[in-house]
């Protein structure tokens, strides 16, 4: 009886740990994928707008086309969109198809697993650029 309880306790502990480990791995893979974005985008506490806007706080209720100090294209200025994982997935596969007239020149990330990892990486950054994980 005791050993059965111990086993289920251990299984529970492993079950709780698994998502944390998985997302840490995803984020590490996502960080490498973010190299495809770095020419134009920065994240983190010292991030600055460049060719593209800072990407902090992207999944924290951020409205598209509104990062302070960045000059967006007309296509972006007229968007009425709040970023979330679902619309980001669609966008990043084909930015110019989803938002005609955007000045984001990026062919797209097509692989769903890669996009999942990229999201895990970006999600770590709060709007002030601090890492939340
Ligand atoms: C060659 C430069 C370039 C690359 C590479 C690039 N972007 Fe962009 N991105 C831009 C520009 C420029 C904009 C602003 C779009 C506009 O105003 O039309 C933008 C906008 C965005 C936005 C919208 C931000 C907002 O404030 O609404 C997201 C999200 C984004 N990019 C994500 C990415 C990700 C993720 C990658 C890498 C997989 C990437 N971009 C690669 C140039 C780039």
mmCIF file of C-alpha atoms and ligand atoms in Angstrom:
data_model
loop_
_atom_site.group_PDB
_atom_site.id
_atom_site.type_symbol
_atom_site.label_atom_id
_atom_site.label_comp_id
_atom_site.label_asym_id
_atom_site.label_seq_id
_atom_site.Cartn_x
_atom_site.Cartn_y
_atom_site.Cartn_z
ATOM 1 C CA UNK A 1 0.000 0.000 0.000
ATOM 2 C CA UNK A 2 2.727 2.401 1.035
ATOM 3 C CA UNK A 3 4.821 1.650 -2.031
ATOM 4 C CA UNK A 4 1.799 2.146 -4.269
ATOM 5 C CA UNK A 5 1.279 5.572 -2.750
ATOM 6 C CA UNK A 6 4.936 6.365 -3.209
ATOM 7 C CA UNK A 7 4.794 5.344 -6.856
ATOM 8 C CA UNK A 8 1.757 7.428 -7.616
ATOM 9 C CA UNK A 9 3.413 10.342 -5.838
ATOM 10 C CA UNK A 10 6.508 9.926 -7.967
ATOM 11 C CA UNK A 11 4.423 9.679 -11.121
ATOM 12 C CA UNK A 12 2.614 12.859 -10.144
ATOM 13 C CA UNK A 13 5.909 14.654 -9.539
ATOM 14 C CA UNK A 14 7.212 13.552 -12.926
ATOM 15 C CA UNK A 15 3.985 14.590 -14.561
ATOM 16 C CA UNK A 16 4.332 18.054 -13.055
ATOM 17 C CA UNK A 17 7.947 18.366 -14.110
ATOM 18 C CA UNK A 18 7.519 17.194 -17.687
ATOM 19 C CA UNK A 19 5.806 20.318 -19.084
ATOM 20 C CA UNK A 20 8.446 22.560 -17.511
ATOM 21 C CA UNK A 21 11.279 20.570 -19.030
ATOM 22 C CA UNK A 22 9.549 20.407 -22.387
ATOM 23 C CA UNK A 23 8.961 24.159 -22.546
ATOM 24 C CA UNK A 24 12.557 24.889 -21.525
ATOM 25 C CA UNK A 25 13.725 22.764 -24.444
ATOM 26 C CA UNK A 26 11.243 24.421 -26.764
ATOM 27 C CA UNK A 27 12.448 27.858 -25.729
ATOM 28 C CA UNK A 28 16.094 26.911 -26.319
ATOM 29 C CA UNK A 29 15.215 25.660 -29.792
ATOM 30 C CA UNK A 30 13.134 28.782 -30.303
ATOM 31 C CA UNK A 31 16.075 30.986 -29.387
ATOM 32 C CA UNK A 32 18.061 29.460 -32.251
ATOM 33 C CA UNK A 33 15.125 29.955 -34.607
ATOM 34 C CA UNK A 34 14.915 33.586 -33.525
ATOM 35 C CA UNK A 35 18.220 34.070 -35.348
ATOM 36 C CA UNK A 36 16.032 34.296 -38.462
ATOM 37 C CA UNK A 37 14.432 37.405 -36.964
ATOM 38 C CA UNK A 38 17.418 39.093 -35.293
ATOM 39 C CA UNK A 39 18.480 41.095 -38.332
ATOM 40 C CA UNK A 40 15.318 43.126 -37.785
ATOM 41 C CA UNK A 41 13.958 42.400 -34.284
ATOM 42 C CA UNK A 42 15.244 42.499 -30.710
ATOM 43 C CA UNK A 43 13.891 41.189 -27.404
ATOM 44 C CA UNK A 44 14.996 41.731 -23.821
ATOM 45 C CA UNK A 45 15.456 44.625 -21.424
ATOM 46 C CA UNK A 46 17.859 46.519 -23.682
ATOM 47 C CA UNK A 47 15.909 45.847 -26.888
ATOM 48 C CA UNK A 48 15.650 48.695 -29.394
ATOM 49 C CA UNK A 49 13.506 49.153 -32.464
ATOM 50 C CA UNK A 50 15.460 48.418 -35.618
ATOM 51 C CA UNK A 51 14.289 47.522 -39.082
ATOM 52 C CA UNK A 52 11.351 45.985 -37.212
ATOM 53 C CA UNK A 53 9.786 46.741 -33.818
ATOM 54 C CA UNK A 54 10.872 45.294 -30.456
ATOM 55 C CA UNK A 55 9.090 41.974 -29.891
ATOM 56 C CA UNK A 56 8.738 42.031 -26.088
ATOM 57 C CA UNK A 57 5.377 41.157 -24.556
ATOM 58 C CA UNK A 58 4.019 39.831 -27.829
ATOM 59 C CA UNK A 59 1.665 37.360 -26.136
ATOM 60 C CA UNK A 60 0.678 39.597 -23.234
ATOM 61 C CA UNK A 61 -2.277 41.322 -24.896
ATOM 62 C CA UNK A 62 -0.170 43.386 -27.293
ATOM 63 C CA UNK A 63 -2.071 45.135 -30.060
ATOM 64 C CA UNK A 64 -0.518 44.788 -33.516
ATOM 65 C CA UNK A 65 1.124 47.882 -34.949
ATOM 66 C CA UNK A 66 1.381 49.828 -31.684
ATOM 67 C CA UNK A 67 4.915 49.453 -30.254
ATOM 68 C CA UNK A 68 6.031 52.903 -29.054
ATOM 69 C CA UNK A 69 8.570 54.737 -31.185
ATOM 70 C CA UNK A 70 8.297 52.442 -34.178
ATOM 71 C CA UNK A 71 7.042 53.695 -37.555
ATOM 72 C CA UNK A 72 4.774 51.044 -39.036
ATOM 73 C CA UNK A 73 3.616 50.647 -42.619
ATOM 74 C CA UNK A 74 0.121 51.854 -43.476
ATOM 75 C CA UNK A 75 -0.874 48.195 -43.718
ATOM 76 C CA UNK A 76 0.043 47.718 -40.069
ATOM 77 C CA UNK A 77 -1.372 51.024 -38.851
ATOM 78 C CA UNK A 78 -4.818 50.020 -40.046
ATOM 79 C CA UNK A 79 -4.757 46.536 -38.496
ATOM 80 C CA UNK A 80 -7.217 45.787 -35.744
ATOM 81 C CA UNK A 81 -5.550 42.768 -34.221
ATOM 82 C CA UNK A 82 -4.364 41.713 -30.796
ATOM 83 C CA UNK A 83 -1.549 39.210 -30.977
ATOM 84 C CA UNK A 84 -2.124 35.726 -29.644
ATOM 85 C CA UNK A 85 -0.597 32.348 -30.391
ATOM 86 C CA UNK A 86 -3.237 31.454 -32.966
ATOM 87 C CA UNK A 87 -2.995 34.551 -35.138
ATOM 88 C CA UNK A 88 0.809 34.637 -34.745
ATOM 89 C CA UNK A 89 0.983 31.067 -36.104
ATOM 90 C CA UNK A 90 -0.972 32.077 -39.174
ATOM 91 C CA UNK A 91 0.964 35.316 -39.675
ATOM 92 C CA UNK A 92 4.493 33.961 -39.339
ATOM 93 C CA UNK A 93 3.872 31.313 -41.989
ATOM 94 C CA UNK A 94 3.258 33.973 -44.605
ATOM 95 C CA UNK A 95 3.584 37.579 -43.363
ATOM 96 C CA UNK A 96 3.044 39.256 -46.712
ATOM 97 C CA UNK A 97 0.133 36.989 -47.570
ATOM 98 C CA UNK A 98 -1.616 37.644 -44.245
ATOM 99 C CA UNK A 99 -0.842 41.375 -44.183
ATOM 100 C CA UNK A 100 -0.501 42.654 -47.759
ATOM 101 C CA UNK A 101 1.600 45.805 -47.892
ATOM 102 C CA UNK A 102 3.640 45.010 -44.779
ATOM 103 C CA UNK A 103 7.261 46.062 -44.849
ATOM 104 C CA UNK A 104 8.265 42.896 -43.010
ATOM 105 C CA UNK A 105 10.297 41.091 -45.647
ATOM 106 C CA UNK A 106 10.404 37.542 -44.378
ATOM 107 C CA UNK A 107 9.381 34.541 -46.456
ATOM 108 C CA UNK A 108 7.791 32.728 -43.523
ATOM 109 C CA UNK A 109 8.361 29.895 -41.084
ATOM 110 C CA UNK A 110 6.330 26.969 -42.338
ATOM 111 C CA UNK A 111 7.018 24.220 -39.804
ATOM 112 C CA UNK A 112 4.455 23.994 -36.979
ATOM 113 C CA UNK A 113 6.903 22.459 -34.500
ATOM 114 C CA UNK A 114 9.382 25.250 -35.177
ATOM 115 C CA UNK A 115 6.688 27.866 -34.688
ATOM 116 C CA UNK A 116 5.769 26.239 -31.351
ATOM 117 C CA UNK A 117 9.390 26.568 -30.240
ATOM 118 C CA UNK A 118 9.632 30.140 -31.443
ATOM 119 C CA UNK A 119 6.493 31.023 -29.468
ATOM 120 C CA UNK A 120 7.943 29.370 -26.346
ATOM 121 C CA UNK A 121 11.019 31.582 -26.718
ATOM 122 C CA UNK A 122 9.124 34.827 -27.347
ATOM 123 C CA UNK A 123 6.673 34.147 -24.515
ATOM 124 C CA UNK A 124 9.519 34.429 -22.019
ATOM 125 C CA UNK A 125 9.721 38.173 -22.563
ATOM 126 C CA UNK A 126 7.283 40.416 -20.710
ATOM 127 C CA UNK A 127 6.390 43.812 -22.145
ATOM 128 C CA UNK A 128 9.239 45.427 -20.166
ATOM 129 C CA UNK A 129 11.671 42.908 -21.650
ATOM 130 C CA UNK A 130 12.201 41.002 -18.398
ATOM 131 C CA UNK A 131 12.355 37.230 -18.656
ATOM 132 C CA UNK A 132 9.385 35.631 -16.944
ATOM 133 C CA UNK A 133 10.785 32.076 -17.101
HETATM 134 C C1 LIG B 1 14.013 41.705 -42.881
HETATM 135 C C2 LIG B 1 13.466 42.199 -41.630
HETATM 136 C C3 LIG B 1 12.554 41.305 -40.837
HETATM 137 C C4 LIG B 1 12.703 39.983 -40.506
HETATM 138 C C5 LIG B 1 13.806 39.014 -40.923
HETATM 139 C C6 LIG B 1 11.585 39.659 -39.637
HETATM 140 N N1 LIG B 1 10.778 40.755 -39.472
HETATM 141 FE FE1 LIG B 1 9.124 40.886 -38.292
HETATM 142 N N2 LIG B 1 8.829 42.802 -38.875
HETATM 143 C C7 LIG B 1 9.685 43.512 -39.713
HETATM 144 C C8 LIG B 1 9.117 44.809 -39.958
HETATM 145 C C9 LIG B 1 9.732 45.900 -40.847
HETATM 146 C C10 LIG B 1 7.894 44.863 -39.236
HETATM 147 C C11 LIG B 1 6.894 46.013 -39.230
HETATM 148 C C12 LIG B 1 5.837 45.663 -40.262
HETATM 149 C C13 LIG B 1 5.106 46.830 -40.883
HETATM 150 O O1 LIG B 1 5.100 47.933 -40.332
HETATM 151 O O2 LIG B 1 4.530 46.588 -41.959
HETATM 152 C C14 LIG B 1 7.758 43.586 -38.558
HETATM 153 C C15 LIG B 1 6.699 43.240 -37.739
HETATM 154 C C16 LIG B 1 6.612 42.075 -37.015
HETATM 155 C C17 LIG B 1 5.582 41.757 -36.073
HETATM 156 C C18 LIG B 1 4.423 42.645 -35.688
HETATM 157 C C19 LIG B 1 4.817 43.443 -34.460
HETATM 158 C C20 LIG B 1 3.786 44.435 -33.999
HETATM 159 O O3 LIG B 1 4.170 45.402 -33.323
HETATM 160 O O4 LIG B 1 2.592 44.281 -34.268
HETATM 161 C C21 LIG B 1 5.862 40.523 -35.574
HETATM 162 C C22 LIG B 1 5.047 39.750 -34.564
HETATM 163 C C23 LIG B 1 7.064 40.073 -36.214
HETATM 164 N N3 LIG B 1 7.490 41.041 -37.085
HETATM 165 C C24 LIG B 1 7.673 38.871 -35.954
HETATM 166 C C25 LIG B 1 8.807 38.398 -36.618
HETATM 167 C C26 LIG B 1 9.444 37.133 -36.328
HETATM 168 C C27 LIG B 1 9.023 36.205 -35.218
HETATM 169 C C28 LIG B 1 10.460 36.988 -37.212
HETATM 170 C C29 LIG B 1 11.400 35.823 -37.381
HETATM 171 C C30 LIG B 1 10.805 34.519 -37.584
HETATM 172 C C31 LIG B 1 10.490 38.185 -38.045
HETATM 173 N N4 LIG B 1 9.469 39.012 -37.649
HETATM 174 C C32 LIG B 1 11.386 38.435 -39.066
HETATM 175 C C33 LIG B 1 10.858 43.068 -40.254
HETATM 176 C C34 LIG B 1 11.344 41.777 -40.181
#
